[in-house]
CSV table of C-alpha atoms in Angstrom, one decimal:
chain,number,residue,atom,x,y,z
H,1,MET,CA,-5.7,10.6,25.1
H,2,SER,CA,-2.2,9.4,24.4
H,3,HIS,CA,0.4,10.9,22.1
H,4,ASP,CA,-0.5,7.9,19.7
H,5,THR,CA,-3.9,9.4,18.9
H,6,ARG,CA,-5.1,12.8,17.8
H,7,ILE,CA,-8.6,14.4,17.8
H,8,GLY,CA,-9.6,15.4,14.3
H,9,SER,CA,-11.7,18.4,13.2
H,10,ASP,CA,-14.8,16.1,13.4
H,11,GLU,CA,-13.9,15.3,17.0
H,12,ARG,CA,-12.9,11.7,16.2
H,13,SER,CA,-9.8,10.2,17.8
H,14,ARG,CA,-7.5,8.8,15.1
H,15,CYS,CA,-4.0,7.3,14.9
H,16,ALA,CA,-1.7,10.3,15.4
H,17,TRP,CA,0.2,9.7,12.0
H,18,VAL,CA,-2.9,11.1,10.3
H,19,GLY,CA,-2.2,14.6,11.5
H,20,SER,CA,-4.7,17.3,10.4
H,21,ASP,CA,-4.6,16.6,6.6
H,22,ALA,CA,-8.2,16.0,5.3
H,23,GLU,CA,-7.0,13.5,2.6
H,24,TYR,CA,-5.0,11.5,5.2
H,25,GLU,CA,-8.1,11.5,7.5
H,26,ARG,CA,-10.2,10.1,4.7
H,27,TYR,CA,-7.6,7.5,3.8
H,28,HIS,CA,-7.2,6.4,7.4
H,29,ASP,CA,-11.0,6.2,8.0
H,30,GLU,CA,-12.0,4.5,4.7
H,31,GLU,CA,-9.0,2.6,3.4
H,32,TRP,CA,-6.1,1.9,5.8
H,33,GLY,CA,-6.6,-1.4,7.6
H,34,THR,CA,-9.7,-2.3,5.5
H,35,PRO,CA,-9.5,-5.7,3.9
H,36,LEU,CA,-8.6,-5.3,0.2
H,37,ARG,CA,-9.3,-8.0,-2.3
H,38,GLY,CA,-8.7,-8.4,-6.1
H,39,ASP,CA,-5.6,-8.9,-8.1
H,40,ARG,CA,-5.8,-5.4,-9.8
H,41,ALA,CA,-6.3,-3.6,-6.5
H,42,LEU,CA,-3.5,-5.5,-4.8
H,43,PHE,CA,-1.2,-4.9,-7.8
H,44,GLU,CA,-1.9,-1.2,-7.4
H,45,LYS,CA,-0.9,-1.5,-3.7
H,46,ILE,CA,2.3,-3.3,-4.6
H,47,ALA,CA,3.2,-0.6,-7.2
H,48,LEU,CA,2.3,2.4,-5.0
H,49,GLU,CA,4.1,1.0,-1.9
H,50,GLY,CA,7.1,0.5,-4.2
H,51,PHE,CA,6.9,4.1,-5.4
H,52,GLN,CA,6.6,5.2,-1.7
H,53,ALA,CA,10.0,3.6,-0.7
H,54,GLY,CA,12.1,6.5,0.6
H,55,LEU,CA,9.2,9.0,0.5
H,56,SER,CA,6.2,9.8,2.7
H,57,TRP,CA,2.9,8.0,2.0
H,58,ILE,CA,1.1,11.4,1.8
H,59,THR,CA,3.2,12.2,-1.2
H,60,ILE,CA,2.0,9.1,-3.0
H,61,LEU,CA,-1.6,9.5,-1.8
H,62,ARG,CA,-1.7,13.0,-3.3
H,63,LYS,CA,-0.2,11.7,-6.5
H,64,ARG,CA,-2.4,8.6,-6.7
H,65,PRO,CA,-5.0,10.0,-9.0
H,66,ARG,CA,-2.3,10.9,-11.6
H,67,PHE,CA,-0.6,7.5,-11.1
H,68,ARG,CA,-3.9,5.8,-11.8
H,69,GLU,CA,-4.4,7.9,-14.9
H,70,VAL,CA,-1.0,7.4,-16.5
H,71,PHE,CA,-0.7,3.7,-15.4
H,72,ASP,CA,-4.0,2.8,-17.1
H,73,GLY,CA,-5.9,2.2,-13.8
H,74,PHE,CA,-3.1,-0.2,-12.8
H,75,ASP,CA,-4.4,-2.8,-15.2
H,76,PRO,CA,-1.6,-5.4,-15.3
H,77,ALA,CA,-2.5,-6.6,-18.8
H,78,ILE,CA,-2.1,-3.1,-20.2
H,79,ILE,CA,1.0,-2.2,-18.3
H,80,ALA,CA,2.7,-5.5,-19.2
H,81,ALA,CA,2.7,-4.2,-22.8
H,82,TYR,CA,4.4,-0.9,-22.0
H,83,ASP,CA,7.6,-0.2,-24.0
H,84,ASP,CA,10.4,2.3,-24.1
H,85,ASP,CA,8.0,5.1,-25.3
H,86,ASP,CA,5.8,4.5,-22.2
H,87,ILE,CA,8.8,4.7,-19.9
H,88,ALA,CA,9.8,8.0,-21.5
H,89,ARG,CA,6.2,9.3,-21.2
H,90,LEU,CA,6.2,8.3,-17.5
H,91,MET,CA,9.6,9.8,-16.8
H,92,ALA,CA,8.4,13.1,-18.3
H,93,ASP,CA,5.3,13.3,-16.1
H,94,ALA,CA,5.7,15.6,-13.2
H,95,GLY,CA,2.5,14.3,-11.6
H,96,ILE,CA,4.1,11.1,-10.5
H,97,VAL,CA,7.3,10.0,-8.9
H,98,ARG,CA,9.7,9.9,-11.8
H,99,ASN,CA,12.1,7.2,-10.8
H,100,ARG,CA,13.2,4.9,-13.7
H,101,SER,CA,13.9,1.9,-11.5
H,102,LYS,CA,10.4,2.1,-9.9
H,103,ILE,CA,8.7,2.6,-13.2
H,104,GLU,CA,10.6,-0.3,-14.8
H,105,ALA,CA,9.8,-2.5,-11.7
H,106,THR,CA,6.1,-1.7,-12.0
H,107,ILE,CA,6.1,-2.8,-15.6
H,108,SER,CA,8.1,-5.9,-14.8
H,109,ASN,CA,5.8,-6.7,-11.9
H,110,ALA,CA,2.7,-6.2,-14.2
H,111,LYS,CA,4.1,-8.8,-16.6
H,112,LEU,CA,4.4,-11.3,-13.7
H,113,VAL,CA,0.8,-10.5,-12.5
H,114,ASP,CA,-0.5,-10.7,-16.0
H,115,ALA,CA,1.0,-14.2,-16.4
H,116,MET,CA,-0.8,-15.5,-13.3
H,117,PRO,CA,-4.2,-17.1,-13.3
H,118,PRO,CA,-7.0,-14.8,-12.1
H,119,GLY,CA,-7.0,-14.7,-8.3
H,120,GLU,CA,-3.5,-16.0,-7.8
H,121,LEU,CA,-2.0,-12.7,-6.7
H,122,GLU,CA,-4.7,-12.2,-4.1
H,123,ALA,CA,-4.4,-15.8,-2.8
H,124,LEU,CA,-0.7,-15.5,-2.6
H,125,LEU,CA,-0.6,-12.2,-0.7
H,126,TRP,CA,-3.4,-13.1,1.6
H,127,SER,CA,-1.8,-16.4,2.4
H,128,PHE,CA,0.7,-14.4,4.5
H,129,ALA,CA,-1.9,-12.7,6.6
H,130,PRO,CA,-1.3,-13.8,10.2
H,131,ALA,CA,-4.0,-16.1,11.6
H,132,ALA,CA,-4.1,-13.9,14.7
H,133,HIS,CA,-2.9,-10.3,15.1
H,134,VAL,CA,-3.3,-8.3,18.3
H,135,PRO,CA,-3.8,-4.6,17.4
H,136,PRO,CA,-1.2,-2.4,19.1
H,137,SER,CA,-1.9,-0.3,22.1
H,138,SER,CA,0.7,2.2,21.0
H,139,PHE,CA,3.0,3.0,18.0
H,140,ALA,CA,5.9,1.6,20.0
H,141,GLU,CA,4.2,-1.9,19.5
H,142,VAL,CA,3.9,-1.5,15.7
H,143,PRO,CA,6.7,-3.4,13.9
H,144,ALA,CA,8.4,-2.3,10.7
H,145,VAL,CA,8.9,-5.9,9.6
H,146,THR,CA,7.3,-9.2,10.7
H,147,PRO,CA,8.0,-12.9,9.9
H,148,GLU,CA,5.0,-12.8,7.7
H,149,SER,CA,6.1,-9.7,5.7
H,150,GLU,CA,9.6,-11.3,5.4
H,151,ALA,CA,8.0,-14.5,4.0
H,152,MET,CA,5.8,-12.5,1.6
H,153,SER,CA,8.8,-10.5,0.4
H,154,LYS,CA,10.8,-13.7,-0.1
H,155,ALA,CA,8.0,-15.4,-2.0
H,156,LEU,CA,7.4,-12.4,-4.3
H,157,ARG,CA,11.2,-12.0,-5.0
H,158,LYS,CA,11.4,-15.7,-5.8
H,159,ARG,CA,8.8,-15.1,-8.5
H,160,GLY,CA,10.8,-12.1,-9.8
H,161,PHE,CA,8.9,-9.2,-8.2
H,162,ARG,CA,10.9,-6.0,-7.5
H,163,PHE,CA,10.6,-3.3,-4.8
H,164,VAL,CA,8.9,-5.8,-2.5
H,165,GLY,CA,11.2,-5.7,0.5
H,166,PRO,CA,9.9,-6.9,3.9
H,167,THR,CA,9.3,-3.3,5.2
H,168,THR,CA,7.4,-2.4,2.1
H,169,MET,CA,5.4,-5.6,2.3
H,170,TYR,CA,4.5,-4.9,5.9
H,171,ALA,CA,3.2,-1.5,4.9
H,172,LEU,CA,1.1,-3.3,2.2
H,173,MET,CA,-0.2,-5.7,4.9
H,174,GLN,CA,-1.3,-2.7,7.0
H,175,SER,CA,-2.9,-0.7,4.2
H,176,ALA,CA,-4.6,-3.8,2.7
H,177,GLY,CA,-6.1,-4.8,6.0
H,178,MET,CA,-4.1,-8.0,6.4
H,179,VAL,CA,-3.2,-6.7,9.9
H,180,ASP,CA,-5.0,-4.1,12.0
H,181,ASP,CA,-2.5,-1.6,13.3
H,182,HIS,CA,-5.0,1.1,14.4
H,183,VAL,CA,-3.7,2.0,17.9
H,184,ASP,CA,-5.7,1.8,21.1
H,185,GLY,CA,-7.9,4.9,21.3
H,186,CYS,CA,-8.4,5.3,17.6
H,187,TRP,CA,-12.1,5.1,16.6
H,188,ARG,CA,-11.1,2.5,13.9
H,189,ALA,CA,-9.2,0.2,16.3
H,190,ALA,CA,-10.6,-3.3,16.6
H,191,ARG,CA,-10.3,-4.8,20.0
H,192,VAL,CA,-10.6,-8.5,20.9
H,193,VAL,CA,-13.4,-9.1,23.3
H,194,GLU,CA,-12.4,-11.6,25.9
């Protein structure tokens, strides 16, 4: 076993970033790298990846249930109507990341998604998924940014989205299964059969 994988309490080999946290193991096994579809689900990913900027993902993952509660299940139509009272309510909630810029960006982004025809956000984001992606053998092969994540970021920014930088968008591509970055030796790693 390499330093890029770790054996969990269930004896499964996983990407080492999971560590020994049970919630991280569940997230890795059930969500990370699994293709995610739907405007609402992908809007939630954009919002949470934006809130994660500068923090660890486990912080956001542990706060995700509260985020979902106070952001009305990440329904863009509801969030698009948020006003100053909602911003004050969110800023006072210790169960989420209380960053005014990120809260305001989530509301602004919700307005953009709400104005799109159904399915457009999903189609837009998935249009940047690479046609071919070779899963990495090691963490050293995992990029922070790719040409596709740069193009996705640029397209979203052009539409007015905020907190959608290329590094954040590559994290979204990983978590939403647009790329498979489970390393060699991880039980979830897909390998191309030649």
